[in-house]
CSV table of N, CA and C in Angstrom, one decimal:
chain,number,residue,atom,x,y,z
A,4,MET,N,68.0,92.9,7.5
A,4,MET,CA,67.1,92.5,8.3
A,4,MET,C,68.5,90.9,8.7
A,5,SER,N,68.3,91.2,10.2
A,5,SER,CA,68.8,89.8,10.6
A,5,SER,C,67.9,88.0,10.8
A,6,GLN,N,68.5,87.2,10.8
A,6,GLN,CA,67.4,85.9,10.9
A,6,GLN,C,68.0,86.1,12.4
A,7,PRO,N,66.2,85.0,12.7
A,7,PRO,CA,65.5,84.5,13.7
A,7,PRO,C,66.7,83.5,14.0
A,8,LYS,N,66.4,84.2,15.4
A,8,LYS,CA,68.1,83.0,16.7
A,8,LYS,C,67.2,81.7,17.5
A,9,VAL,N,67.2,81.6,18.0
A,9,VAL,CA,67.3,79.7,19.2
A,9,VAL,C,68.6,79.3,19.8
A,10,THR,N,68.0,80.2,20.8
A,10,THR,CA,69.8,79.6,21.7
A,10,THR,C,68.8,77.9,22.3
A,11,VAL,N,70.3,76.1,22.3
A,11,VAL,CA,69.5,75.4,23.1
A,11,VAL,C,70.0,75.5,24.3
A,12,LEU,N,69.8,75.2,24.8
A,12,LEU,CA,71.4,75.7,26.4
A,12,LEU,C,70.3,73.4,26.9
A,13,HIS,N,71.8,72.3,27.1
A,13,HIS,CA,71.9,72.0,27.5
A,13,HIS,C,72.8,71.7,29.5
A,14,GLY,N,72.1,70.8,29.7
A,14,GLY,CA,73.0,71.2,31.2
A,14,GLY,C,73.7,70.0,32.1
A,15,PRO,N,74.0,69.9,33.3
A,15,PRO,CA,74.8,68.8,33.4
A,15,PRO,C,74.7,67.8,32.6
A,16,ASN,N,75.9,67.0,32.8
A,16,ASN,CA,75.8,65.6,32.5
A,16,ASN,C,75.8,65.2,31.4
A,17,LEU,N,74.6,65.9,30.9
A,17,LEU,CA,74.8,66.2,29.1
A,17,LEU,C,75.8,66.3,28.0
A,18,ASN,N,77.1,66.5,28.7
A,18,ASN,CA,77.5,66.4,27.4
A,18,ASN,C,78.2,64.6,27.9
A,19,LEU,N,77.6,64.2,28.6
A,19,LEU,CA,78.5,62.1,28.4
A,19,LEU,C,77.4,61.0,28.0
A,20,LEU,N,75.9,61.6,27.0
A,20,LEU,CA,75.1,61.8,26.4
A,20,LEU,C,75.8,60.0,24.9
A,21,GLY,N,75.4,59.2,25.3
A,21,GLY,CA,75.6,58.7,24.3
A,21,GLY,C,75.9,57.8,24.9
A,22,THR,N,77.4,57.7,26.2
A,22,THR,CA,77.6,56.3,26.5
A,22,THR,C,77.1,56.8,28.2
A,23,ARG,N,75.6,57.5,28.9
A,23,ARG,CA,75.8,57.8,30.5
A,23,ARG,C,74.6,56.8,29.9
A,24,GLN,N,74.6,55.9,30.2
A,24,GLN,CA,72.7,55.3,30.8
A,24,GLN,C,72.4,55.5,29.6
A,25,PRO,N,72.9,54.2,29.2
A,25,PRO,CA,72.4,54.5,27.5
A,25,PRO,C,71.2,54.0,27.7
A,26,GLU,N,70.1,53.3,28.8
A,26,GLU,CA,68.9,52.7,28.8
A,26,GLU,C,68.3,53.5,29.0
A,27,ILE,N,68.0,54.3,29.3
A,27,ILE,CA,68.0,55.8,30.5
A,27,ILE,C,67.5,57.1,29.3
A,28,TYR,N,68.9,57.1,28.5
A,28,TYR,CA,69.0,58.8,27.0
A,28,TYR,C,69.6,58.0,25.9
A,29,GLY,N,69.2,56.7,25.9
A,29,GLY,CA,69.9,56.7,24.4
A,29,GLY,C,71.4,57.0,24.0
A,30,TYR,N,71.4,56.4,22.7
A,30,TYR,CA,73.2,56.1,22.8
A,30,TYR,C,73.3,57.2,21.1
A,31,GLU,N,72.5,58.5,21.5
A,31,GLU,CA,72.9,59.7,20.6
A,31,GLU,C,73.2,59.7,21.4
A,32,THR,N,74.9,61.5,20.9
A,32,THR,CA,75.8,61.8,21.5
A,32,THR,C,75.0,63.3,21.1
A,33,LEU,N,75.6,64.6,22.3
A,33,LEU,CA,75.0,65.7,22.0
A,33,LEU,C,75.6,66.4,20.9
A,34,GLU,N,76.4,65.7,19.8
A,34,GLU,CA,76.6,65.9,19.1
A,34,GLU,C,76.2,66.0,17.8
A,35,ASP,N,75.4,64.4,17.9
A,35,ASP,CA,74.4,64.2,16.8
A,35,ASP,C,73.0,65.1,17.4
A,36,ILE,N,73.1,65.7,18.5
A,36,ILE,CA,71.5,66.0,18.4
A,36,ILE,C,72.0,67.5,18.6
A,37,ASN,N,72.7,68.3,18.3
A,37,ASN,CA,73.3,69.5,18.1
A,37,ASN,C,73.0,69.8,16.5
A,38,LYS,N,73.7,68.5,15.9
A,38,LYS,CA,74.2,68.7,14.4
A,38,LYS,C,72.5,67.8,13.7
A,39,ALA,N,71.6,67.8,14.8
A,39,ALA,CA,70.2,68.0,14.1
A,39,ALA,C,69.6,68.8,13.9
A,40,LEU,N,70.1,69.6,15.8
A,40,LEU,CA,69.2,71.1,14.8
A,40,LEU,C,69.0,71.6,14.5
A,41,SER,N,70.7,71.9,13.1
A,41,SER,CA,71.1,72.8,13.4
A,41,SER,C,70.8,73.2,11.9
A,42,LYS,N,70.8,72.1,12.0
A,42,LYS,CA,70.4,71.3,10.0
A,42,LYS,C,68.9,71.6,9.8
A,43,THR,N,67.4,71.2,10.6
A,43,THR,CA,66.6,72.4,10.7
A,43,THR,C,66.0,72.5,10.9
A,44,ALA,N,67.2,73.7,11.9
A,44,ALA,CA,67.1,75.8,12.6
A,44,ALA,C,67.1,76.2,10.5
A,45,PHE,N,68.5,75.4,11.2
A,45,PHE,CA,69.0,76.1,9.0
A,45,PHE,C,68.3,76.2,7.8
A,46,ALA,N,68.0,75.4,7.5
A,46,ALA,CA,66.4,75.0,6.3
A,46,ALA,C,65.2,76.3,6.7
A,47,ALA,N,64.9,76.4,8.4
A,47,ALA,CA,64.5,77.7,8.1
A,47,ALA,C,64.5,78.2,8.1
A,48,GLY,N,66.1,78.7,7.8
A,48,GLY,CA,66.4,80.7,8.5
A,48,GLY,C,66.7,81.6,9.5
A,49,TRP,N,66.2,80.2,9.7
A,49,TRP,CA,67.2,80.7,11.6
A,49,TRP,C,68.3,80.2,11.7
A,50,ASP,N,69.5,81.9,12.7
A,50,ASP,CA,70.5,81.2,13.4
A,50,ASP,C,70.2,80.1,14.9
A,51,ILE,N,71.0,79.8,14.5
A,51,ILE,CA,71.3,78.8,16.5
A,51,ILE,C,72.4,79.1,16.5
A,52,VAL,N,71.6,78.6,18.7
A,52,VAL,CA,73.4,78.7,19.0
A,52,VAL,C,73.2,77.5,19.9
A,53,CYS,N,73.6,75.7,20.6
A,53,CYS,CA,74.4,74.9,21.1
A,53,CYS,C,75.2,75.1,22.1
A,54,PHE,N,74.7,75.8,23.3
A,54,PHE,CA,75.4,76.1,24.3
A,54,PHE,C,75.5,74.0,26.5
A,55,GLN,N,76.7,73.6,26.3
A,55,GLN,CA,76.3,72.8,27.2
A,55,GLN,C,77.5,73.2,28.2
A,56,SER,N,76.8,73.1,29.1
A,56,SER,CA,77.9,73.5,30.3
A,56,SER,C,76.9,72.2,31.7
A,57,ASN,N,78.2,72.7,32.2
A,57,ASN,CA,77.4,70.8,34.0
A,57,ASN,C,77.7,72.7,34.6
A,58,HIS,N,78.1,73.6,34.9
A,58,HIS,CA,77.9,75.3,35.4
A,58,HIS,C,76.4,75.8,35.7
A,59,GLU,N,76.4,75.9,36.6
A,59,GLU,CA,74.9,76.6,36.8
A,59,GLU,C,75.4,77.8,36.2
A,60,GLY,N,76.2,78.5,36.8
A,60,GLY,CA,76.4,80.1,35.9
A,60,GLY,C,76.4,80.3,35.2
A,61,GLU,N,77.1,79.4,34.1
A,61,GLU,CA,77.6,79.5,32.5
A,61,GLU,C,76.3,79.2,31.8
A,62,ILE,N,75.5,79.1,32.6
A,62,ILE,CA,74.4,78.6,31.7
A,62,ILE,C,73.4,79.4,32.0
A,63,ILE,N,73.0,80.5,32.7
A,63,ILE,CA,72.7,81.2,33.3
A,63,ILE,C,73.4,83.2,33.4
A,64,ASP,N,75.1,83.2,32.4
A,64,ASP,CA,75.2,83.7,31.6
A,64,ASP,C,75.2,83.5,30.6
A,65,ALA,N,74.5,82.7,29.8
A,65,ALA,CA,74.5,81.9,28.2
A,65,ALA,C,72.6,82.6,28.7
A,66,ILE,N,72.0,82.7,29.5
A,66,ILE,CA,71.1,83.3,29.3
A,66,ILE,C,70.4,83.9,29.0
A,67,HIS,N,71.5,84.3,30.1
A,67,HIS,CA,71.7,86.6,29.4
A,67,HIS,C,71.9,87.2,29.1
A,68,ALA,N,72.7,86.2,28.1
A,68,ALA,CA,73.2,86.7,26.7
A,68,ALA,C,71.8,86.6,25.9
A,69,ALA,N,71.0,85.3,26.4
A,69,ALA,CA,70.0,85.6,25.0
A,69,ALA,C,69.2,86.2,25.1
A,70,ARG,N,69.3,87.2,26.0
A,70,ARG,CA,68.7,88.9,26.4
A,70,ARG,C,69.0,89.7,25.6
A,71,LEU,N,70.6,90.0,25.2
A,71,LEU,CA,70.9,90.8,24.8
A,71,LEU,C,71.0,90.7,22.9
A,72,ASP,N,70.8,89.3,22.7
A,72,ASP,CA,71.6,89.0,21.0
A,72,ASP,C,71.2,88.7,20.1
A,73,GLY,N,69.6,89.2,20.7
A,73,GLY,CA,68.2,89.0,19.3
A,73,GLY,C,68.0,87.6,19.4
A,74,THR,N,67.8,87.0,20.2
A,74,THR,CA,67.5,85.5,20.4
A,74,THR,C,65.4,85.6,20.4
A,75,LEU,N,64.9,84.9,19.9
A,75,LEU,CA,63.4,83.9,19.9
A,75,LEU,C,63.9,83.9,21.0
A,76,ALA,N,64.2,82.8,21.5
A,76,ALA,CA,63.6,81.5,22.5
A,76,ALA,C,64.3,80.4,22.8
A,77,ILE,N,64.3,80.7,24.0
A,77,ILE,CA,65.4,79.4,24.4
A,77,ILE,C,64.3,78.1,24.0
A,78,ILE,N,66.1,76.8,23.9
A,78,ILE,CA,65.1,75.3,24.4
A,78,ILE,C,66.1,75.0,25.4
A,79,ILE,N,65.5,74.4,26.7
A,79,ILE,CA,66.6,74.1,27.5
A,79,ILE,C,65.8,72.8,28.0
A,80,ASN,N,67.5,72.6,28.5
A,80,ASN,CA,67.2,71.3,29.2
A,80,ASN,C,68.4,70.9,30.4
A,81,PRO,N,68.1,71.7,31.7
A,81,PRO,CA,68.7,72.1,32.7
A,81,PRO,C,69.1,71.0,33.0
A,82,ALA,N,69.0,69.3,33.1
A,82,ALA,CA,68.9,67.8,33.2
A,82,ALA,C,68.6,68.9,35.3
A,83,ALA,N,69.5,67.6,36.1
A,83,ALA,CA,69.3,68.0,37.2
A,83,ALA,C,68.7,69.9,38.0
A,84,TYR,N,69.8,70.1,37.6
A,84,TYR,CA,69.1,72.3,37.9
A,84,TYR,C,68.0,71.7,37.7
A,85,THR,N,66.9,71.3,36.7
A,85,THR,CA,65.7,71.6,37.2
A,85,THR,C,65.2,71.7,38.1
A,86,HIS,N,65.4,70.3,39.0
A,86,HIS,CA,64.6,70.2,39.3
A,86,HIS,C,65.3,71.0,41.9
A,87,THR,N,66.8,71.9,41.2
A,87,THR,CA,67.3,72.8,42.3
A,87,THR,C,67.3,74.3,42.2
A,88,SER,N,67.4,74.1,40.2
A,88,SER,CA,68.0,76.2,40.1
A,88,SER,C,66.8,77.6,40.2
A,89,VAL,N,66.6,77.6,41.0
A,89,VAL,CA,66.0,79.1,42.0
A,89,VAL,C,66.5,80.0,40.9
A,90,ALA,N,68.1,80.1,41.1
A,90,ALA,CA,68.5,81.2,39.8
A,90,ALA,C,68.6,80.8,38.2
A,91,ILE,N,68.2,79.1,37.6
A,91,ILE,CA,68.3,79.7,36.4
A,91,ILE,C,66.4,79.5,36.3
A,92,LEU,N,65.9,79.6,37.2
A,92,LEU,CA,64.4,79.9,36.9
A,92,LEU,C,64.3,81.8,37.1
A,93,ASP,N,65.0,82.3,38.2
A,93,ASP,CA,65.2,83.7,37.9
A,93,ASP,C,66.0,85.4,36.8
A,94,ALA,N,66.9,83.9,35.4
A,94,ALA,CA,67.4,84.1,34.4
A,94,ALA,C,66.8,83.8,33.6
A,95,LEU,N,65.2,83.2,33.5
A,95,LEU,CA,64.4,83.0,32.3
A,95,LEU,C,63.0,84.1,32.9
A,96,ASN,N,62.8,84.0,33.3
A,96,ASN,CA,61.8,84.9,34.1
A,96,ASN,C,62.6,86.2,32.7
A,97,ALA,N,63.8,87.1,33.3
A,97,ALA,CA,64.2,87.5,32.4
A,97,ALA,C,64.5,87.8,31.3
A,98,PHE,N,64.2,86.5,30.6
A,98,PHE,CA,63.5,87.3,29.1
A,98,PHE,C,62.6,86.0,28.8
A,99,GLU,N,62.4,87.0,28.0
A,99,GLU,CA,61.6,88.0,27.4
A,99,GLU,C,60.3,86.9,26.5
A,100,GLY,N,61.5,85.9,24.9
A,100,GLY,CA,61.1,85.3,24.3
A,100,GLY,C,60.2,84.6,25.1
A,101,LYS,N,60.0,83.3,23.9
A,101,LYS,CA,59.6,82.0,24.7
A,101,LYS,C,60.5,80.9,24.8
A,102,VAL,N,60.1,80.3,25.7
A,102,VAL,CA,60.6,79.1,26.2
A,102,VAL,C,60.4,77.2,26.6
A,103,ILE,N,61.2,77.1,25.9
A,103,ILE,CA,60.8,75.2,25.7
A,103,ILE,C,61.5,74.5,27.0
A,104,GLU,N,61.3,73.9,27.7
A,104,GLU,CA,61.8,73.0,28.6
A,104,GLU,C,61.5,71.5,27.8
A,105,VAL,N,62.9,71.2,27.5
A,105,VAL,CA,63.3,69.2,26.9
A,105,VAL,C,63.5,68.7,28.8
A,106,HIS,N,63.0,67.0,27.8
A,106,HIS,CA,63.6,66.9,29.7
A,106,HIS,C,63.9,65.5,28.2
A,107,LEU,N,64.8,64.4,27.9
A,107,LEU,CA,64.6,62.8,27.3
A,107,LEU,C,63.7,62.0,28.1
A,108,SER,N,64.3,61.8,28.9
A,108,SER,CA,63.5,60.1,30.0
A,108,SER,C,62.5,61.3,29.9
A,109,ASN,N,61.6,60.5,30.7
A,109,ASN,CA,59.3,60.8,31.3
A,109,ASN,C,60.7,60.8,32.9
A,110,VAL,N,60.3,62.2,33.5
A,110,VAL,CA,61.3,62.9,34.7
A,110,VAL,C,59.5,62.4,35.7
A,111,HIS,N,58.2,61.8,34.9
A,111,HIS,CA,57.0,61.4,35.7
A,111,HIS,C,57.0,60.4,36.1
A,112,LYS,N,58.1,60.1,35.3
A,112,LYS,CA,58.3,57.7,36.0
A,112,LYS,C,59.7,57.7,36.8
A,113,ARG,N,60.0,59.0,36.8
A,113,ARG,CA,61.4,57.9,37.4
A,113,ARG,C,61.4,59.1,39.9
A,114,GLU,N,62.3,59.3,39.9
A,114,GLU,CA,62.8,58.9,41.4
A,114,GLU,C,61.7,60.5,41.2
A,115,SER,N,61.5,60.4,42.7
A,115,SER,CA,60.1,61.2,43.0
A,115,SER,C,60.4,62.8,43.1
A,116,PHE,N,61.4,63.1,43.8
A,116,PHE,CA,62.7,64.3,43.3
A,116,PHE,C,62.3,65.1,42.1
A,117,ARG,N,62.6,64.4,41.0
A,117,ARG,CA,62.8,64.6,39.3
A,117,ARG,C,60.8,64.9,39.2
A,118,HIS,N,60.0,64.7,40.0
A,118,HIS,CA,58.9,65.4,39.5
A,118,HIS,C,58.5,67.1,39.3
A,119,HIS,N,59.7,67.5,40.2
A,119,HIS,CA,59.6,68.9,40.7
A,119,HIS,C,60.1,70.5,39.6
A,120,SER,N,60.0,70.0,38.8
A,120,SER,CA,60.9,71.7,37.8
A,120,SER,C,60.5,72.8,38.3
A,121,TYR,N,62.0,73.9,38.9
A,121,TYR,CA,61.7,75.4,38.5
A,121,TYR,C,61.6,75.8,37.5
A,122,VAL,N,61.9,75.4,36.9
A,122,VAL,CA,61.7,76.0,34.9
A,122,VAL,C,60.6,75.9,34.7
A,123,SER,N,59.5,74.8,35.3
A,123,SER,CA,58.5,74.3,35.2
A,123,SER,C,57.8,76.1,34.8
A,124,LEU,N,58.1,76.4,35.8
A,124,LEU,CA,57.3,77.4,36.7
A,124,LEU,C,57.7,78.9,34.7
A,125,ARG,N,57.8,79.2,34.6
A,125,ARG,CA,58.9,79.7,33.1
A,125,ARG,C,58.2,79.3,32.6
A,126,ALA,N,58.6,77.5,32.0
A,126,ALA,CA,58.5,77.0,30.1
A,126,ALA,C,57.2,77.9,30.0
A,127,ASP,N,57.1,78.0,28.4
A,127,ASP,CA,55.9,78.2,28.3
A,127,ASP,C,55.2,76.5,27.3
A,128,GLY,N,56.7,75.9,27.0
A,128,GLY,CA,56.3,74.9,27.0
A,128,GLY,C,57.5,73.9,27.9
A,129,VAL,N,57.1,72.3,27.9
A,129,VAL,CA,56.9,71.5,29.0
A,129,VAL,C,57.0,70.1,27.7
A,130,ILE,N,58.6,69.6,27.5
A,130,ILE,CA,58.3,67.8,26.8
A,130,ILE,C,59.3,66.7,27.3
A,131,ALA,N,58.6,66.2,27.7
A,131,ALA,CA,60.1,65.0,28.5
A,131,ALA,C,59.2,63.4,27.9
A,132,GLY,N,60.2,62.5,28.4
A,132,GLY,CA,60.0,61.2,27.6
A,132,GLY,C,60.2,60.8,26.2
A,133,LEU,N,61.1,62.6,24.8
A,133,LEU,CA,60.8,61.8,23.1
A,133,LEU,C,61.9,61.6,23.3
A,134,GLY,N,62.3,61.1,24.4
A,134,GLY,CA,64.5,61.3,23.9
A,134,GLY,C,64.7,62.4,23.4
A,135,THR,N,64.8,62.0,22.4
A,135,THR,CA,66.0,63.3,21.7
A,135,THR,C,65.2,64.2,20.9
A,136,GLY,N,64.0,63.0,20.2
A,136,GLY,CA,63.3,64.5,19.5
A,136,GLY,C,62.6,64.8,19.8
A,137,GLY,N,62.8,64.7,21.6
A,137,GLY,CA,61.7,66.5,22.1
A,137,GLY,C,62.8,67.9,21.5
A,138,TYR,N,63.1,67.7,21.6
A,138,TYR,CA,65.3,68.8,20.6
A,138,TYR,C,63.8,69.4,19.8
A,139,GLN,N,63.5,67.9,18.5
A,139,GLN,CA,63.4,68.2,17.4
A,139,GLN,C,61.5,69.2,18.1
A,140,ALA,N,60.4,68.4,18.7
A,140,ALA,CA,59.9,68.4,18.7
A,140,ALA,C,59.6,70.6,18.8
A,141,ALA,N,60.4,70.5,19.6
A,141,ALA,CA,59.8,72.7,20.8
A,141,ALA,C,61.1,72.6,19.9
A,142,LEU,N,61.9,72.8,18.9
A,142,LEU,CA,62.0,73.3,17.7
A,142,LEU,C,61.7,73.7,17.2
A,143,ASN,N,60.5,72.8,16.4
A,143,ASN,CA,59.9,72.4,15.2
A,143,ASN,C,59.0,73.1,15.8
A,144,LEU,N,58.2,72.8,17.5
A,144,LEU,CA,57.4,74.4,17.4
A,144,LEU,C,57.4,75.9,18.0
A,145,ILE,N,58.5,75.6,17.7
A,145,ILE,CA,59.5,77.3,17.5
A,145,ILE,C,59.0,78.1,16.2
A,146,LEU,N,59.4,77.2,15.5
A,146,LEU,CA,59.7,77.6,14.4
A,146,LEU,C,58.8,77.9,13.0
A,147,LYS,N,57.5,77.2,13.6
A,147,LYS,CA,55.9,77.3,13.8
A,147,LYS,C,55.2,78.6,14.4
A,148,ASN,N,56.1,79.4,15.2
A,148,ASN,CA,55.6,79.9,15.2
A,148,ASN,C,56.1,81.5,15.5
């Protein structure tokens, strides 16, 4: 029997973590986040795939792949696509596993256009404002269920 699997999807500009507006997003890099998540997942006996793209279609393709590769849960930080992408919502609606939406900053304390999330319409949970710890909180929730 194969190990349970979680897919972590990072949206646009998250490849710049650690250097882009660190006063909002912190100093940890995407590589730091992925390494920490991988360590936690592997210790729990789970497989993990971490993927980042600045392109909406590639994120959708990754969601479609997760539907077919045995992924039980998706952790997604759609970044700016949170507020604009019905296409990502539609792809997530076709995924039958758990979906946890993560945002590094508290989007509700920011510009009003950031207060709406299409992804939240599908998400089983939303974590915002915990910095990189939000990813770990999401993973811990998935590993317990």
